[in-house]
Amino acid sequence: MTNTEIKSLFGIMAEFKDAASLAEATKRAYAMGYRQMDAYTPYPVEDVIHALGLRRNEIPFIVFLGGCLGAIVGFSMCYYFQVIDYPLVAGGKPLNSWPMYIPITFELTVLFAALSAVFGMLALNGFPSPYHPVFNCPHFERASQDRFFLCIEATDPLFDLEKTKQFLLSLKPVEVCEVAR
Amino acid sequence: MKLAMKLHDQAKTLGLLLFLVILNSLSFGATMHGGEPSAKSDLWVSFLIAYVFWFHIAAGGLAFLMIQYLTGGAWGVMGRRVFEATSSTLPVFAILLVAMVTFGVPNLYEWARPEAAHDVILQKKSAYLNVPAFTIRGVIYFVVWIALSFLLVKLGASTSGAESEGPHSRKKCAVLSGPGMVLYGLTMTFASIDWVMSLEPHWYSSLYGALFVAGQLLSALAFTIVVLAVLSRKQDIAKFLGKRHFHDYGKLLLAFVMLWAYLSFSQYLIIWSGNLAEEVPYYLKRLQGGWEKLAITLIIAHFALPFLILLSRDLKRQPFLLLLVAVFILFMRFCEVLFLVRPAVTTSLSLSALLSDLFAVAIMGVCWIFIFLFIFQKRSPLPFEDPTFAEAVAHGRH
Amino acid sequence: MASPSASAHIAQESDPIIAPGHSLGSVTEKISSVVLTKEFRPGWLAGFALCAGLVMVLAISIGWLLIRGVGIWGVNIPVGWGFAIINFVWWIGIGHAGTLISAILLLLNQEWRTSINRFAEAMTIFAVMCAGMFPLLHVGRPWFAYWMLPHPNTYALWQQFRSPLQWDVFAVSTYATVSMLFWYVGLIPDLATLRDRAKNVFAKYIFAFLSLGWRGSSRHWFRYETAYLLLAGLSTPLVVSVHTVVSFDFAVGIIPGWHATIFPPYFVAGAIYSGFAMVLTLAIPIRKFFKMEDLITSRHLDNMAKVMLATGLIVGYGYFMEAFMAWYSGNDYERYLLFKNRMQGPYSPFYWALIFCNVIAIQALWSKKVRRSPVALFILSIIVNIGMWLERFVIVVTSLHADFLPSSWGMYYPTIWDVALYLGTIGFFLMMMFLFVRFVPMISIFEVRMLLEQKKEKEAAS
């Protein structure tokens, strides 16, 4: 196997019939020491996510920051407009009618938090991604329907075309394919 | 022989309970008999604060008992015995109410004093605010609540029958709980108006009942968490109580903290912005004379602090930490009851009034907790025979 | 919060959420085939045409409004708020069930939500669109609607942030944005399924574009699930806040009948109530027409009916507290408004009709038989929709038509244009629903797959 061939290879993909065998396979691959790998499933499978060694992600923290920012923006906006830039007494209320600024503060907190949840998730997942090598695998369209895939990527330090292939075949998949880059 | 033993046991229990309750009422009655009228009414206010604080836990337990039958859920099964025991203490409050009606009403409530006859607005509502009506309503409330708790505890006990009969009697309890919640909502609203809102008889707020109920549920929830967290330290119980149960309870606690804040804020915003002479004095009283410190404490420590703390997932899964939060919330519940009741009578925050309130809460608390533990310990701390118990335990393991 | 768990399960073991016999492939096939077929069924075409006709009515009434101004409506002194605000509140209320079903039931782990959340969310978005039209048109010059948002301007003015109407701008636009995000995020994996199944090249491109390149990676699913759950957590207080702010539009004023502290929670309950009624109104015919009975089962209907009963009782409590507090306040104006005006005045038939629709009729839902009969539920849901509209009518009109000054009392009569605009929005809403059920998977496919798998695991365990 030459270097260029490896370079043109994204990884090796194994196809499984159900979630349980995929979870088992992922666990074994993780135990073998593979880290640069990913599973593709038609719905989130908790066991597989765990088997990949994923425990915590950044989303809650991003959302918390977004929420705090929204709260600060919301209240200071009301305060600045009504107290500093355009002080106008209405309905005999004090300039800083803080209870009346709470609804907008709340709405902006939620808005900023929600936007950071969605865009944070999309950005961290690298979306939109118009092209990705895994789609080169023949049956991959079933990953969004009823099949489960495990792909060990060529960038993994333990990756070796023959050995990795043999290993994946030993997991009794439906099929194994080489994924071109 | 066995039966005789059992009867003897029950008689002993009853006697003990009666003794405690009478002692309790007497200690209040004695301190409040004689003395200056203002001092007398001051002590009755302390009594009312203690009463409402502990009553919340008992009556909230009744509500949760019905809610868990209606919604199902592992948390409800785990807390069922606590709910049953707290709601079984309701007769104690019925007796205490008798003490209040007999001695306390004119001391506490302006509408029950002779001056009310010259008050135009109070005359308009005298059909509702008078001592006989107050008494009759009190009787109705307690008949409803005690009947509900008695029936639910009794029906619930029969879930312990054969496996095949189990689900059926849980269903029976659910069927009773639906209309039970309707009755509970209505009676509790009027109880809140009678006992607390009418301390300031000119003032009115249609949200008050809902706020009272939300606070009540929060109290009962915090108390249940305390009991379950203490139980989980025992080896033989710990294996049933999983982290996920506490997680669920933590989420519920967060939800009710938010609900309480939402209702309190809505009421405040509407009254503050309306700024009407018949409504706003309620808040004006509570925002001066030192009471504003209590108001700010409530915003920070009854809402903001627990809210931020309870956002953490890890904390909710630690029974001990959750217990600390729950105890703190129970203390804040006392502060809120204080905030609702005390400023109605005492214009400025005074240490002596505060101490007397705390003292009353402590005395009544010791008696109540004793009675609660007595009832609670008579049965298994978790409903092992509940037909859904196994599933509920399995839920907690994740 | 709690699992769907225990008692609920045992009581209804016989009633599955998905009919037996389905596999991952078959649910995918069943739901996506509605979208991916070329054929347009005559029933669908006829319904769509009818709604499109109503949209014409909408276009004409907006056109005439823009030419002549809001004078073509029945609003005048003393009733300056008429159909526009009534319909606005009605639509916004309907828009509450979608996010509620998706968000709260997700947090509560209620798995029965799966079959109904997608189209309830779509319903939310369309209802909010309809709602938004009314204040926009009522401002008179809709092309200046952006004046409601803070922006630097040559007059050096800012909006009045102490006004509940200004809060409304923020609440409704935040709600519309977050609902759309929630809906779209939920759709991404299903759009990928459609991309992978579509035969038509053009459709394939569109779905590929919309699905952003989703490939079902577990690393993605991991973040996706967290984000979705957090969105649900955020949407729940948001839903509550939106109708609360709408209730502030009334309650912050000092007009008898509006200035009541019970308004926020009781408006929220009313919104959820009407929203669930609308979900039932739509779900019952849809499941019949598209033969989705094995995915939207009688268990779903039963649960929705229970939510309707619970919220209906809260709404009834609201009416009762309003009346009781009006009496208890000892305030002559409050008492007059409730007992003389609302209950006996010129609009009293509406008041009693609303009490019948919203409080009395739904007591039938205590019976399990009624809750399980699609026909009965459909009729009840229509009654509730009408009742909730009447409620807003009564609140808005009775308080305004006879205020503190008897010399300025007057009556409110809607004109033909009020009615036409209202019917037009109903047409618009239904037309969007027709398009939705035809071009978007109306049930979340990946969540149904998840449910199937959980069911399989449970069976294997037992």
Short mmCIF file of N, CA and C in Angstrom, two decimals, chain B residues 209-334:
data_model
loop_
_atom_site.label_atom_id
_atom_site.label_comp_id
_atom_site.label_asym_id
_atom_site.label_seq_id
_atom_site.Cartn_x
_atom_site.Cartn_y
_atom_site.Cartn_z
N GLY B 209 -54.86 32.91 45.30
CA GLY B 209 -55.02 31.47 45.55
C GLY B 209 -53.98 30.66 44.82
N ALA B 210 -53.74 31.02 43.56
CA ALA B 210 -52.76 30.28 42.76
C ALA B 210 -51.37 30.43 43.35
N LEU B 211 -51.05 31.63 43.81
CA LEU B 211 -49.74 31.88 44.41
C LEU B 211 -49.58 31.06 45.70
N PHE B 212 -50.64 31.02 46.47
CA PHE B 212 -50.65 30.26 47.73
C PHE B 212 -50.39 28.78 47.44
N VAL B 213 -51.11 28.27 46.43
CA VAL B 213 -50.95 26.85 46.08
C VAL B 213 -49.54 26.58 45.56
N ALA B 214 -49.02 27.47 44.73
CA ALA B 214 -47.67 27.25 44.19
C ALA B 214 -46.65 27.21 45.32
N GLY B 215 -46.78 28.13 46.27
CA GLY B 215 -45.86 28.13 47.40
C GLY B 215 -46.00 26.87 48.23
N GLN B 216 -47.24 26.45 48.38
CA GLN B 216 -47.53 25.24 49.15
C GLN B 216 -46.87 24.01 48.53
N LEU B 217 -47.01 23.90 47.20
CA LEU B 217 -46.41 22.76 46.52
C LEU B 217 -44.89 22.80 46.67
N LEU B 218 -44.33 24.01 46.59
CA LEU B 218 -42.88 24.14 46.73
C LEU B 218 -42.45 23.68 48.13
N SER B 219 -43.18 24.11 49.15
CA SER B 219 -42.84 23.68 50.52
C SER B 219 -42.86 22.17 50.63
N ALA B 220 -43.96 21.58 50.15
CA ALA B 220 -44.11 20.13 50.30
C ALA B 220 -43.02 19.40 49.54
N LEU B 221 -42.67 19.91 48.38
CA LEU B 221 -41.64 19.27 47.57
C LEU B 221 -40.30 19.32 48.28
N ALA B 222 -39.97 20.51 48.82
CA ALA B 222 -38.68 20.64 49.50
C ALA B 222 -38.64 19.71 50.71
N PHE B 223 -39.73 19.63 51.43
CA PHE B 223 -39.77 18.75 52.60
C PHE B 223 -39.58 17.28 52.18
N THR B 224 -40.27 16.89 51.10
CA THR B 224 -40.15 15.51 50.62
C THR B 224 -38.71 15.20 50.24
N ILE B 225 -38.07 16.16 49.59
CA ILE B 225 -36.67 15.93 49.20
C ILE B 225 -35.81 15.73 50.44
N VAL B 226 -36.06 16.52 51.47
CA VAL B 226 -35.29 16.36 52.70
C VAL B 226 -35.46 14.94 53.25
N VAL B 227 -36.72 14.50 53.33
CA VAL B 227 -36.97 13.17 53.89
C VAL B 227 -36.30 12.09 53.04
N LEU B 228 -36.47 12.18 51.72
CA LEU B 228 -35.91 11.14 50.86
C LEU B 228 -34.39 11.16 50.90
N ALA B 229 -33.80 12.35 50.97
CA ALA B 229 -32.34 12.42 51.01
C ALA B 229 -31.81 11.83 52.31
N VAL B 230 -32.52 12.07 53.39
CA VAL B 230 -32.10 11.46 54.66
C VAL B 230 -32.24 9.94 54.57
N LEU B 231 -33.36 9.50 53.99
CA LEU B 231 -33.58 8.05 53.85
C LEU B 231 -32.48 7.40 53.03
N SER B 232 -32.03 8.13 51.99
CA SER B 232 -31.06 7.51 51.08
C SER B 232 -29.72 7.29 51.76
N ARG B 233 -29.53 7.81 52.95
CA ARG B 233 -28.28 7.55 53.67
C ARG B 233 -28.34 6.21 54.40
N LYS B 234 -29.55 5.65 54.48
CA LYS B 234 -29.68 4.34 55.13
C LYS B 234 -29.37 3.26 54.10
N GLN B 235 -28.57 2.27 54.54
CA GLN B 235 -28.10 1.24 53.62
C GLN B 235 -29.24 0.52 52.91
N ASP B 236 -30.25 0.12 53.67
CA ASP B 236 -31.28 -0.75 53.08
C ASP B 236 -32.25 0.01 52.18
N ILE B 237 -32.29 1.33 52.29
CA ILE B 237 -33.18 2.11 51.44
C ILE B 237 -32.41 2.62 50.23
N ALA B 238 -31.12 2.89 50.44
CA ALA B 238 -30.31 3.52 49.40
C ALA B 238 -30.34 2.73 48.11
N LYS B 239 -30.47 1.41 48.21
CA LYS B 239 -30.41 0.63 46.97
C LYS B 239 -31.64 0.84 46.08
N PHE B 240 -32.69 1.40 46.64
CA PHE B 240 -33.88 1.67 45.82
C PHE B 240 -33.89 3.08 45.25
N LEU B 241 -33.29 3.99 46.01
CA LEU B 241 -33.35 5.39 45.60
C LEU B 241 -32.15 5.72 44.72
N GLY B 242 -32.41 5.92 43.44
CA GLY B 242 -31.32 6.17 42.51
C GLY B 242 -31.06 7.65 42.33
N LYS B 243 -29.93 7.94 41.66
CA LYS B 243 -29.59 9.33 41.39
C LYS B 243 -30.65 9.99 40.52
N ARG B 244 -31.21 9.21 39.62
CA ARG B 244 -32.16 9.80 38.69
C ARG B 244 -33.43 10.26 39.41
N HIS B 245 -33.79 9.56 40.48
CA HIS B 245 -34.96 10.03 41.25
C HIS B 245 -34.70 11.42 41.78
N PHE B 246 -33.47 11.61 42.32
CA PHE B 246 -33.17 12.93 42.86
C PHE B 246 -33.08 13.96 41.75
N HIS B 247 -32.57 13.52 40.61
CA HIS B 247 -32.52 14.41 39.45
C HIS B 247 -33.93 14.90 39.11
N ASP B 248 -34.88 13.95 39.07
CA ASP B 248 -36.27 14.32 38.77
C ASP B 248 -36.81 15.29 39.82
N TYR B 249 -36.53 14.99 41.09
CA TYR B 249 -37.01 15.88 42.14
C TYR B 249 -36.37 17.26 42.02
N GLY B 250 -35.09 17.28 41.66
CA GLY B 250 -34.41 18.56 41.49
C GLY B 250 -35.05 19.38 40.39
N LYS B 251 -35.41 18.69 39.30
CA LYS B 251 -36.06 19.41 38.19
C LYS B 251 -37.40 19.95 38.63
N LEU B 252 -38.15 19.13 39.38
CA LEU B 252 -39.45 19.60 39.87
C LEU B 252 -39.28 20.82 40.77
N LEU B 253 -38.25 20.76 41.62
CA LEU B 253 -37.99 21.86 42.53
C LEU B 253 -37.70 23.13 41.74
N LEU B 254 -36.87 22.98 40.71
CA LEU B 254 -36.56 24.13 39.85
C LEU B 254 -37.84 24.67 39.21
N ALA B 255 -38.67 23.76 38.72
CA ALA B 255 -39.90 24.19 38.05
C ALA B 255 -40.79 24.97 39.02
N PHE B 256 -40.89 24.50 40.26
CA PHE B 256 -41.77 25.19 41.19
C PHE B 256 -41.17 26.50 41.70
N VAL B 257 -39.85 26.55 41.80
CA VAL B 257 -39.21 27.83 42.14
C VAL B 257 -39.56 28.86 41.06
N MET B 258 -39.49 28.40 39.79
CA MET B 258 -39.80 29.31 38.68
C MET B 258 -41.27 29.69 38.69
N LEU B 259 -42.13 28.70 38.96
CA LEU B 259 -43.56 28.99 38.98
C LEU B 259 -43.89 30.03 40.05
N TRP B 260 -43.29 29.84 41.23
CA TRP B 260 -43.53 30.78 42.32
C TRP B 260 -43.09 32.18 41.92
N ALA B 261 -41.89 32.26 41.31
CA ALA B 261 -41.37 33.57 40.92
C ALA B 261 -42.27 34.21 39.86
N TYR B 262 -42.72 33.37 38.92
CA TYR B 262 -43.57 33.87 37.84
C TYR B 262 -44.85 34.47 38.39
N LEU B 263 -45.50 33.74 39.29
CA LEU B 263 -46.77 34.24 39.83
C LEU B 263 -46.55 35.47 40.69
N SER B 264 -45.51 35.45 41.52
CA SER B 264 -45.26 36.60 42.39
C SER B 264 -44.98 37.84 41.54
N PHE B 265 -44.16 37.65 40.50
CA PHE B 265 -43.82 38.80 39.68
C PHE B 265 -45.04 39.32 38.93
N SER B 266 -45.86 38.41 38.40
CA SER B 266 -47.04 38.84 37.65
C SER B 266 -47.94 39.70 38.55
N GLN B 267 -48.15 39.21 39.75
CA GLN B 267 -49.03 39.95 40.66
C GLN B 267 -48.43 41.32 40.98
N TYR B 268 -47.12 41.34 41.23
CA TYR B 268 -46.47 42.60 41.57
C TYR B 268 -46.54 43.58 40.41
N LEU B 269 -46.21 43.10 39.22
CA LEU B 269 -46.17 44.01 38.06
C LEU B 269 -47.55 44.60 37.80
N ILE B 270 -48.58 43.78 37.86
CA ILE B 270 -49.92 44.28 37.54
C ILE B 270 -50.36 45.31 38.58
N ILE B 271 -50.11 45.03 39.85
CA ILE B 271 -50.56 45.96 40.88
C ILE B 271 -49.70 47.22 40.89
N TRP B 272 -48.40 47.04 40.73
CA TRP B 272 -47.49 48.19 40.73
C TRP B 272 -47.81 49.13 39.57
N SER B 273 -48.07 48.56 38.37
CA SER B 273 -48.30 49.43 37.22
C SER B 273 -49.69 50.04 37.27
N GLY B 274 -50.66 49.31 37.85
CA GLY B 274 -52.00 49.88 37.97
C GLY B 274 -52.00 51.04 38.96
N ASN B 275 -51.24 50.90 40.05
CA ASN B 275 -51.06 51.98 41.02
C ASN B 275 -52.39 52.51 41.55
N LEU B 276 -53.34 51.60 41.82
CA LEU B 276 -54.66 52.04 42.28
C LEU B 276 -54.69 52.10 43.80
N ALA B 277 -55.45 53.05 44.32
CA ALA B 277 -55.47 53.28 45.76
C ALA B 277 -55.96 52.06 46.54
N GLU B 278 -56.81 51.22 45.93
CA GLU B 278 -57.32 50.08 46.69
C GLU B 278 -56.38 48.88 46.64
N GLU B 279 -55.40 48.92 45.76
CA GLU B 279 -54.53 47.75 45.64
C GLU B 279 -53.11 47.99 46.12
N VAL B 280 -52.58 49.14 45.71
CA VAL B 280 -51.13 49.31 45.86
C VAL B 280 -50.65 49.42 47.31
N PRO B 281 -51.52 49.82 48.28
CA PRO B 281 -51.03 49.87 49.66
C PRO B 281 -50.44 48.55 50.14
N TYR B 282 -50.96 47.46 49.60
CA TYR B 282 -50.43 46.14 49.98
C TYR B 282 -48.93 46.08 49.78
N TYR B 283 -48.48 46.57 48.61
CA TYR B 283 -47.05 46.52 48.34
C TYR B 283 -46.32 47.69 48.98
N LEU B 284 -47.00 48.83 49.10
CA LEU B 284 -46.33 49.97 49.75
C LEU B 284 -45.93 49.60 51.18
N LYS B 285 -46.84 48.93 51.88
CA LYS B 285 -46.53 48.49 53.23
C LYS B 285 -45.31 47.59 53.25
N ARG B 286 -45.22 46.75 52.24
CA ARG B 286 -44.15 45.74 52.24
C ARG B 286 -42.86 46.26 51.65
N LEU B 287 -42.86 47.51 51.21
CA LEU B 287 -41.63 48.05 50.64
C LEU B 287 -41.10 49.20 51.49
N GLN B 288 -41.52 49.26 52.74
CA GLN B 288 -40.95 50.27 53.64
C GLN B 288 -40.89 49.72 55.05
N GLY B 289 -40.27 50.49 55.94
CA GLY B 289 -40.17 50.07 57.33
C GLY B 289 -39.29 48.85 57.52
N GLY B 290 -38.33 48.67 56.65
CA GLY B 290 -37.44 47.52 56.80
C GLY B 290 -37.92 46.30 56.04
N TRP B 291 -39.20 46.29 55.67
CA TRP B 291 -39.71 45.11 54.96
C TRP B 291 -39.13 44.99 53.57
N GLU B 292 -38.66 46.15 53.02
CA GLU B 292 -38.08 46.08 51.68
C GLU B 292 -36.85 45.16 51.66
N LYS B 293 -36.17 45.09 52.83
CA LYS B 293 -35.01 44.18 52.89
C LYS B 293 -35.49 42.74 52.70
N LEU B 294 -36.61 42.43 53.34
CA LEU B 294 -37.15 41.08 53.20
C LEU B 294 -37.56 40.83 51.75
N ALA B 295 -38.16 41.86 51.11
CA ALA B 295 -38.60 41.70 49.72
C ALA B 295 -37.41 41.39 48.82
N ILE B 296 -36.32 42.14 49.02
CA ILE B 296 -35.14 41.91 48.18
C ILE B 296 -34.55 40.53 48.48
N THR B 297 -34.55 40.17 49.76
CA THR B 297 -34.08 38.82 50.12
C THR B 297 -34.87 37.76 49.36
N LEU B 298 -36.18 37.97 49.29
CA LEU B 298 -37.01 36.98 48.60
C LEU B 298 -36.63 36.88 47.13
N ILE B 299 -36.44 38.02 46.48
CA ILE B 299 -36.10 37.98 45.05
C ILE B 299 -34.79 37.22 44.86
N ILE B 300 -33.82 37.53 45.71
CA ILE B 300 -32.50 36.93 45.51
C ILE B 300 -32.50 35.47 46.00
N ALA B 301 -32.97 35.26 47.23
CA ALA B 301 -32.73 33.95 47.84
C ALA B 301 -33.89 32.98 47.64
N HIS B 302 -35.07 33.48 47.32
CA HIS B 302 -36.18 32.57 47.06
C HIS B 302 -36.26 32.24 45.58
N PHE B 303 -35.69 33.14 44.76
CA PHE B 303 -35.71 32.85 43.33
C PHE B 303 -34.32 32.73 42.71
N ALA B 304 -33.59 33.86 42.62
CA ALA B 304 -32.38 33.87 41.79
C ALA B 304 -31.37 32.80 42.21
N LEU B 305 -31.08 32.75 43.49
CA LEU B 305 -30.04 31.83 43.95
C LEU B 305 -30.42 30.36 43.71
N PRO B 306 -31.58 29.91 44.23
CA PRO B 306 -31.94 28.51 43.97
C PRO B 306 -32.05 28.22 42.47
N PHE B 307 -32.54 29.19 41.72
CA PHE B 307 -32.69 28.99 40.28
C PHE B 307 -31.35 28.68 39.64
N LEU B 308 -30.36 29.54 39.93
CA LEU B 308 -29.05 29.34 39.31
C LEU B 308 -28.41 28.04 39.80
N ILE B 309 -28.56 27.76 41.09
CA ILE B 309 -27.95 26.55 41.63
C ILE B 309 -28.58 25.31 41.01
N LEU B 310 -29.90 25.33 40.89
CA LEU B 310 -30.60 24.14 40.41
C LEU B 310 -30.44 23.92 38.91
N LEU B 311 -29.84 24.89 38.20
CA LEU B 311 -29.60 24.65 36.78
C LEU B 311 -28.56 23.54 36.60
N SER B 312 -27.71 23.37 37.61
CA SER B 312 -26.64 22.39 37.48
C SER B 312 -27.19 20.97 37.55
N ARG B 313 -26.81 20.19 36.56
CA ARG B 313 -27.27 18.80 36.50
C ARG B 313 -26.61 17.96 37.58
N ASP B 314 -25.31 18.20 37.79
CA ASP B 314 -24.58 17.37 38.75
C ASP B 314 -25.13 17.54 40.16
N LEU B 315 -25.48 18.80 40.48
CA LEU B 315 -25.97 19.05 41.83
C LEU B 315 -27.28 18.30 42.08
N LYS B 316 -28.15 18.31 41.07
CA LYS B 316 -29.44 17.66 41.26
C LYS B 316 -29.30 16.16 41.46
N ARG B 317 -28.18 15.61 41.03
CA ARG B 317 -28.00 14.16 41.18
C ARG B 317 -27.29 13.79 42.47
N GLN B 318 -26.93 14.80 43.28
CA GLN B 318 -26.28 14.53 44.56
C GLN B 318 -27.28 14.70 45.69
N PRO B 319 -27.76 13.60 46.28
CA PRO B 319 -28.80 13.74 47.31
C PRO B 319 -28.42 14.71 48.41
N PHE B 320 -27.15 14.70 48.83
CA PHE B 320 -26.79 15.55 49.97
C PHE B 320 -26.86 17.04 49.59
N LEU B 321 -26.34 17.37 48.42
CA LEU B 321 -26.37 18.77 48.00
C LEU B 321 -27.81 19.23 47.79
N LEU B 322 -28.61 18.34 47.18
CA LEU B 322 -30.00 18.68 46.95
C LEU B 322 -30.72 18.91 48.28
N LEU B 323 -30.34 18.11 49.27
CA LEU B 323 -30.92 18.27 50.61
C LEU B 323 -30.61 19.66 51.15
N LEU B 324 -29.37 20.11 50.97
CA LEU B 324 -29.01 21.45 51.46
C LEU B 324 -29.87 22.52 50.78
N VAL B 325 -30.02 22.38 49.46
CA VAL B 325 -30.83 23.36 48.74
C VAL B 325 -32.27 23.33 49.25
N ALA B 326 -32.78 22.12 49.48
CA ALA B 326 -34.17 21.99 49.93
C ALA B 326 -34.36 22.63 51.30
N VAL B 327 -33.41 22.42 52.20
CA VAL B 327 -33.52 23.03 53.52
C VAL B 327 -33.50 24.55 53.40
N PHE B 328 -32.61 25.04 52.55
CA PHE B 328 -32.54 26.48 52.31
C PHE B 328 -33.88 27.00 51.78
N ILE B 329 -34.47 26.26 50.85
CA ILE B 329 -35.75 26.70 50.29
C ILE B 329 -36.83 26.68 51.36
N LEU B 330 -36.79 25.69 52.24
CA LEU B 330 -37.78 25.66 53.31
C LEU B 330 -37.65 26.91 54.18
N PHE B 331 -36.40 27.31 54.44
CA PHE B 331 -36.21 28.53 55.22
C PHE B 331 -36.78 29.74 54.46
N MET B 332 -36.57 29.77 53.16
CA MET B 332 -37.12 30.87 52.37
C MET B 332 -38.64 30.84 52.34
N ARG B 333 -39.18 29.64 52.42
CA ARG B 333 -40.63 29.53 52.48
C ARG B 333 -41.15 30.23 53.74
N PHE B 334 -40.41 30.04 54.83
CA PHE B 334 -40.77 30.74 56.06
C PHE B 334 -40.72 32.25 55.81
#
